[in-house]
Amino acid sequence: MSDIAPELRAAFAWIDEHVDEAIADLQKLVQQPSISAQGIGLDECADLVVEMMHADGLPATAYELEGGPPCVIGHVPSAASTKTLLAYAHYDVQPPEPVEKWTYPPFGAVVDKGRMWGRGATDNKSGVLAFMKGAKAWLQTRGELPVGVKFFTEGEEEIGSIHLGPFIEA
């Protein structure tokens, strides 16, 4: 870790020490179907994201979109800075069909040879978790974020975020 900035070392070490927690959380998130094109599991997945953020000590609320799935929003301010980072991600995934072409179940979150297999494992449920775990690691090791962070996680990116505009405007 000698090439890592000193202020990051403790957070990176914390992440390394808690990698099993992060993997288990990602598996849980990948195992929750959330297919925006088919309207499957979106409310449940938004609720799961809120639950996971709360478990990590992060505030979060699911907001209903008129005609669309909920957005999950959380905000951790920083006393050290007036700057704010937007941490955007999405919890929806593409349909898994044709299912018979999958080596592992599309919502199985199977870890094999160091890789997790399942819808959302890389696009983009891992992104949802990366922001959460990064903030948690920093808070656990430094006590405060260097900038405010607004978490914005939506559930229809895979179909063009068609209901997001009116929500943002409102």
PDB file of C-alpha atoms in Angstrom:
ATOM      1  CA  MET A   1       0.000   0.000   0.000  1.00  0.00           C
ATOM      2  CA  SER A   2       3.015   2.315  -0.193  1.00  0.00           C
ATOM      3  CA  ASP A   3       1.794   3.939  -3.432  1.00  0.00           C
ATOM      4  CA  ILE A   4      -1.564   4.835  -1.851  1.00  0.00           C
ATOM      5  CA  ALA A   5      -2.055   8.323  -0.429  1.00  0.00           C
ATOM      6  CA  PRO A   6      -1.664   8.198   3.359  1.00  0.00           C
ATOM      7  CA  GLU A   7      -5.182   9.529   4.011  1.00  0.00           C
ATOM      8  CA  LEU A   8      -6.632   6.607   2.014  1.00  0.00           C
ATOM      9  CA  ARG A   9      -4.626   3.777   3.566  1.00  0.00           C
ATOM     10  CA  ALA A  10      -6.870   3.226   6.592  1.00  0.00           C
ATOM     11  CA  ALA A  11     -10.036   3.171   4.466  1.00  0.00           C
ATOM     12  CA  PHE A  12      -8.478   0.733   1.980  1.00  0.00           C
ATOM     13  CA  ALA A  13      -7.309  -1.490   4.830  1.00  0.00           C
ATOM     14  CA  TRP A  14     -10.811  -1.407   6.322  1.00  0.00           C
ATOM     15  CA  ILE A  15     -12.268  -2.456   2.963  1.00  0.00           C
ATOM     16  CA  ASP A  16      -9.776  -5.341   2.734  1.00  0.00           C
ATOM     17  CA  GLU A  17     -10.710  -6.449   6.269  1.00  0.00           C
ATOM     18  CA  HIS A  18     -14.433  -6.398   5.411  1.00  0.00           C
ATOM     19  CA  VAL A  19     -14.334  -7.843   1.894  1.00  0.00           C
ATOM     20  CA  ASP A  20     -16.497 -10.828   2.910  1.00  0.00           C
ATOM     21  CA  GLU A  21     -19.243  -8.440   4.058  1.00  0.00           C
ATOM     22  CA  ALA A  22     -19.106  -6.568   0.752  1.00  0.00           C
ATOM     23  CA  ILE A  23     -19.272  -9.788  -1.271  1.00  0.00           C
ATOM     24  CA  ALA A  24     -22.201 -11.102   0.796  1.00  0.00           C
ATOM     25  CA  ASP A  25     -24.053  -7.800   0.355  1.00  0.00           C
ATOM     26  CA  LEU A  26     -23.443  -7.810  -3.393  1.00  0.00           C
ATOM     27  CA  GLN A  27     -24.676 -11.394  -3.596  1.00  0.00           C
ATOM     28  CA  LYS A  28     -27.858 -10.416  -1.742  1.00  0.00           C
ATOM     29  CA  LEU A  29     -28.410  -7.478  -4.103  1.00  0.00           C
ATOM     30  CA  VAL A  30     -27.727  -9.537  -7.260  1.00  0.00           C
ATOM     31  CA  GLN A  31     -30.089 -12.271  -6.020  1.00  0.00           C
ATOM     32  CA  GLN A  32     -32.930  -9.731  -5.967  1.00  0.00           C
ATOM     33  CA  PRO A  33     -34.377  -9.583  -9.500  1.00  0.00           C
ATOM     34  CA  SER A  34     -34.972  -5.992 -10.659  1.00  0.00           C
ATOM     35  CA  ILE A  35     -35.828  -6.008 -14.346  1.00  0.00           C
ATOM     36  CA  SER A  36     -37.079  -2.589 -15.438  1.00  0.00           C
ATOM     37  CA  ALA A  37     -38.100  -3.703 -18.950  1.00  0.00           C
ATOM     38  CA  GLN A  38     -40.448  -6.282 -17.399  1.00  0.00           C
ATOM     39  CA  GLY A  39     -41.436  -4.403 -14.217  1.00  0.00           C
ATOM     40  CA  ILE A  40     -40.107  -7.228 -12.029  1.00  0.00           C
ATOM     41  CA  GLY A  41     -38.810  -6.752  -8.471  1.00  0.00           C
ATOM     42  CA  LEU A  42     -38.133  -3.019  -8.634  1.00  0.00           C
ATOM     43  CA  ASP A  43     -39.924  -1.969  -5.430  1.00  0.00           C
ATOM     44  CA  GLU A  44     -38.323  -4.857  -3.566  1.00  0.00           C
ATOM     45  CA  CYS A  45     -34.870  -3.948  -4.836  1.00  0.00           C
ATOM     46  CA  ALA A  46     -35.289  -0.272  -3.895  1.00  0.00           C
ATOM     47  CA  ASP A  47     -36.344  -1.386  -0.397  1.00  0.00           C
ATOM     48  CA  LEU A  48     -33.277  -3.631  -0.220  1.00  0.00           C
ATOM     49  CA  VAL A  49     -30.970  -0.750  -1.194  1.00  0.00           C
ATOM     50  CA  VAL A  50     -32.515   1.386   1.572  1.00  0.00           C
ATOM     51  CA  GLU A  51     -32.124  -1.468   4.063  1.00  0.00           C
ATOM     52  CA  MET A  52     -28.478  -1.981   3.093  1.00  0.00           C
ATOM     53  CA  MET A  53     -27.682   1.720   3.298  1.00  0.00           C
ATOM     54  CA  HIS A  54     -29.242   1.892   6.761  1.00  0.00           C
ATOM     55  CA  ALA A  55     -27.230  -1.178   7.827  1.00  0.00           C
ATOM     56  CA  ASP A  56     -24.086   0.663   6.702  1.00  0.00           C
ATOM     57  CA  GLY A  57     -25.059   3.718   8.764  1.00  0.00           C
ATOM     58  CA  LEU A  58     -26.095   5.789   5.753  1.00  0.00           C
ATOM     59  CA  PRO A  59     -29.378   7.694   5.542  1.00  0.00           C
ATOM     60  CA  ALA A  60     -31.640   6.663   2.677  1.00  0.00           C
ATOM     61  CA  THR A  61     -35.229   7.046   1.582  1.00  0.00           C
ATOM     62  CA  ALA A  62     -37.057   5.493  -1.360  1.00  0.00           C
ATOM     63  CA  TYR A  63     -39.055   8.048  -3.342  1.00  0.00           C
ATOM     64  CA  GLU A  64     -41.842   6.946  -5.642  1.00  0.00           C
ATOM     65  CA  LEU A  65     -41.677   8.098  -9.238  1.00  0.00           C
ATOM     66  CA  GLU A  66     -44.996   8.681 -10.927  1.00  0.00           C
ATOM     67  CA  GLY A  67     -45.291   5.799 -13.365  1.00  0.00           C
ATOM     68  CA  GLY A  68     -41.848   4.408 -12.554  1.00  0.00           C
ATOM     69  CA  PRO A  69     -39.876   2.533  -9.912  1.00  0.00           C
ATOM     70  CA  PRO A  70     -38.591   4.234  -6.758  1.00  0.00           C
ATOM     71  CA  CYS A  71     -35.387   6.251  -6.558  1.00  0.00           C
ATOM     72  CA  VAL A  72     -33.275   5.834  -3.449  1.00  0.00           C
ATOM     73  CA  ILE A  73     -31.732   9.043  -2.163  1.00  0.00           C
ATOM     74  CA  GLY A  74     -29.423   9.606   0.747  1.00  0.00           C
ATOM     75  CA  HIS A  75     -27.214  12.479   1.849  1.00  0.00           C
ATOM     76  CA  VAL A  76     -24.211  12.530   4.153  1.00  0.00           C
ATOM     77  CA  PRO A  77     -23.051  16.130   4.656  1.00  0.00           C
ATOM     78  CA  SER A  78     -19.507  17.098   5.556  1.00  0.00           C
ATOM     79  CA  ALA A  79     -18.531  19.709   8.108  1.00  0.00           C
ATOM     80  CA  ALA A  80     -15.106  19.906   6.427  1.00  0.00           C
ATOM     81  CA  SER A  81     -16.330  21.051   3.011  1.00  0.00           C
ATOM     82  CA  THR A  82     -19.210  22.750   1.257  1.00  0.00           C
ATOM     83  CA  LYS A  83     -18.550  20.613  -1.821  1.00  0.00           C
ATOM     84  CA  THR A  84     -20.863  17.708  -2.608  1.00  0.00           C
ATOM     85  CA  LEU A  85     -20.204  14.607  -4.671  1.00  0.00           C
ATOM     86  CA  LEU A  86     -23.112  12.960  -6.476  1.00  0.00           C
ATOM     87  CA  ALA A  87     -22.862   9.173  -6.285  1.00  0.00           C
ATOM     88  CA  TYR A  88     -25.202   7.979  -9.063  1.00  0.00           C
ATOM     89  CA  ALA A  89     -25.953   4.323  -9.716  1.00  0.00           C
ATOM     90  CA  HIS A  90     -28.841   2.114 -10.798  1.00  0.00           C
ATOM     91  CA  TYR A  91     -30.281  -1.080  -9.393  1.00  0.00           C
ATOM     92  CA  ASP A  92     -32.196  -2.276 -12.439  1.00  0.00           C
ATOM     93  CA  VAL A  93     -30.875  -4.876 -14.861  1.00  0.00           C
ATOM     94  CA  GLN A  94     -31.546  -6.189 -18.343  1.00  0.00           C
ATOM     95  CA  PRO A  95     -33.827  -9.225 -18.786  1.00  0.00           C
ATOM     96  CA  PRO A  96     -31.885 -12.489 -18.434  1.00  0.00           C
ATOM     97  CA  GLU A  97     -33.437 -14.249 -21.431  1.00  0.00           C
ATOM     98  CA  PRO A  98     -32.442 -16.572 -22.947  1.00  0.00           C
ATOM     99  CA  VAL A  99     -31.947 -18.162 -19.504  1.00  0.00           C
ATOM    100  CA  GLU A 100     -30.740 -21.470 -20.973  1.00  0.00           C
ATOM    101  CA  LYS A 101     -27.581 -19.733 -22.241  1.00  0.00           C
ATOM    102  CA  TRP A 102     -26.451 -18.867 -18.716  1.00  0.00           C
ATOM    103  CA  THR A 103     -23.745 -21.041 -17.149  1.00  0.00           C
ATOM    104  CA  TYR A 104     -24.997 -20.023 -13.689  1.00  0.00           C
ATOM    105  CA  PRO A 105     -28.495 -18.870 -12.700  1.00  0.00           C
ATOM    106  CA  PRO A 106     -28.925 -15.196 -13.733  1.00  0.00           C
ATOM    107  CA  PHE A 107     -29.879 -14.217 -10.171  1.00  0.00           C
ATOM    108  CA  GLY A 108     -27.721 -16.801  -8.425  1.00  0.00           C
ATOM    109  CA  ALA A 109     -24.793 -14.496  -7.578  1.00  0.00           C
ATOM    110  CA  VAL A 110     -22.498 -17.515  -7.771  1.00  0.00           C
ATOM    111  CA  VAL A 111     -18.837 -16.815  -7.039  1.00  0.00           C
ATOM    112  CA  ASP A 112     -16.549 -19.024  -9.122  1.00  0.00           C
ATOM    113  CA  LYS A 113     -12.818 -18.566  -9.636  1.00  0.00           C
ATOM    114  CA  GLY A 114     -12.891 -15.140  -8.017  1.00  0.00           C
ATOM    115  CA  ARG A 115     -15.755 -13.762 -10.106  1.00  0.00           C
ATOM    116  CA  MET A 116     -19.409 -13.242  -9.296  1.00  0.00           C
ATOM    117  CA  TRP A 117     -21.906 -14.309 -11.940  1.00  0.00           C
ATOM    118  CA  GLY A 118     -25.367 -12.806 -12.154  1.00  0.00           C
ATOM    119  CA  ARG A 119     -27.425  -9.950 -13.546  1.00  0.00           C
ATOM    120  CA  GLY A 120     -26.189  -6.707 -12.053  1.00  0.00           C
ATOM    121  CA  ALA A 121     -22.931  -8.117 -10.666  1.00  0.00           C
ATOM    122  CA  THR A 122     -21.036  -5.507 -12.692  1.00  0.00           C
ATOM    123  CA  ASP A 123     -23.786  -3.349 -14.264  1.00  0.00           C
ATOM    124  CA  ASN A 124     -24.627  -1.774 -11.904  1.00  0.00           C
ATOM    125  CA  LYS A 125     -25.424  -3.277  -8.543  1.00  0.00           C
ATOM    126  CA  SER A 126     -21.704  -3.396  -7.855  1.00  0.00           C
ATOM    127  CA  GLY A 127     -21.674   0.367  -8.416  1.00  0.00           C
ATOM    128  CA  VAL A 128     -24.459   0.815  -5.876  1.00  0.00           C
ATOM    129  CA  LEU A 129     -22.415  -1.143  -3.317  1.00  0.00           C
ATOM    130  CA  ALA A 130     -19.097   0.525  -4.197  1.00  0.00           C
ATOM    131  CA  PHE A 131     -20.416   3.960  -3.225  1.00  0.00           C
ATOM    132  CA  MET A 132     -21.987   2.630  -0.027  1.00  0.00           C
ATOM    133  CA  LYS A 133     -18.971   0.609   1.090  1.00  0.00           C
ATOM    134  CA  GLY A 134     -16.549   3.404   0.192  1.00  0.00           C
ATOM    135  CA  ALA A 135     -18.501   5.892   2.312  1.00  0.00           C
ATOM    136  CA  LYS A 136     -18.833   3.387   5.150  1.00  0.00           C
ATOM    137  CA  ALA A 137     -15.087   2.657   5.098  1.00  0.00           C
ATOM    138  CA  TRP A 138     -14.243   6.348   5.185  1.00  0.00           C
ATOM    139  CA  LEU A 139     -16.695   7.027   8.022  1.00  0.00           C
ATOM    140  CA  GLN A 140     -15.408   4.037   9.998  1.00  0.00           C
ATOM    141  CA  THR A 141     -11.771   5.083   9.683  1.00  0.00           C
ATOM    142  CA  ARG A 142     -11.910   8.883   9.472  1.00  0.00           C
ATOM    143  CA  GLY A 143     -15.215   9.677  11.192  1.00  0.00           C
ATOM    144  CA  GLU A 144     -16.310  12.169   8.570  1.00  0.00           C
ATOM    145  CA  LEU A 145     -16.395  12.394   4.796  1.00  0.00           C
ATOM    146  CA  PRO A 146     -14.058  14.969   3.201  1.00  0.00           C
ATOM    147  CA  VAL A 147     -16.967  16.240   1.064  1.00  0.00           C
ATOM    148  CA  GLY A 148     -20.702  15.783   1.288  1.00  0.00           C
ATOM    149  CA  VAL A 149     -22.071  12.823  -0.639  1.00  0.00           C
ATOM    150  CA  LYS A 150     -25.515  12.575  -2.189  1.00  0.00           C
ATOM    151  CA  PHE A 151     -26.450   9.026  -3.114  1.00  0.00           C
ATOM    152  CA  PHE A 152     -28.877   8.762  -6.017  1.00  0.00           C
ATOM    153  CA  THR A 153     -29.862   5.270  -7.097  1.00  0.00           C
ATOM    154  CA  GLU A 154     -32.578   4.707  -9.669  1.00  0.00           C
ATOM    155  CA  GLY A 155     -34.427   1.741 -11.092  1.00  0.00           C
ATOM    156  CA  GLU A 156     -34.995   2.378 -14.784  1.00  0.00           C
ATOM    157  CA  GLU A 157     -31.626   3.273 -16.295  1.00  0.00           C
ATOM    158  CA  GLU A 158     -31.749   0.160 -18.467  1.00  0.00           C
ATOM    159  CA  ILE A 159     -34.874   1.506 -20.207  1.00  0.00           C
ATOM    160  CA  GLY A 160     -33.714   5.103 -20.556  1.00  0.00           C
ATOM    161  CA  SER A 161     -34.753   6.595 -17.186  1.00  0.00           C
ATOM    162  CA  ILE A 162     -38.015   7.653 -18.782  1.00  0.00           C
ATOM    163  CA  HIS A 163     -39.701   8.791 -15.547  1.00  0.00           C
ATOM    164  CA  LEU A 164     -36.670  10.462 -14.011  1.00  0.00           C
ATOM    165  CA  GLY A 165     -36.946  13.906 -15.647  1.00  0.00           C
ATOM    166  CA  PRO A 166     -40.289  14.878 -14.102  1.00  0.00           C
ATOM    167  CA  PHE A 167     -39.101  13.629 -10.688  1.00  0.00           C
ATOM    168  CA  ILE A 168     -35.934  15.757 -10.886  1.00  0.00           C
ATOM    169  CA  GLU A 169     -37.913  18.809 -12.015  1.00  0.00           C
ATOM    170  CA  ALA A 170     -40.388  18.390  -9.141  1.00  0.00           C
TER     171      ALA A 170
END
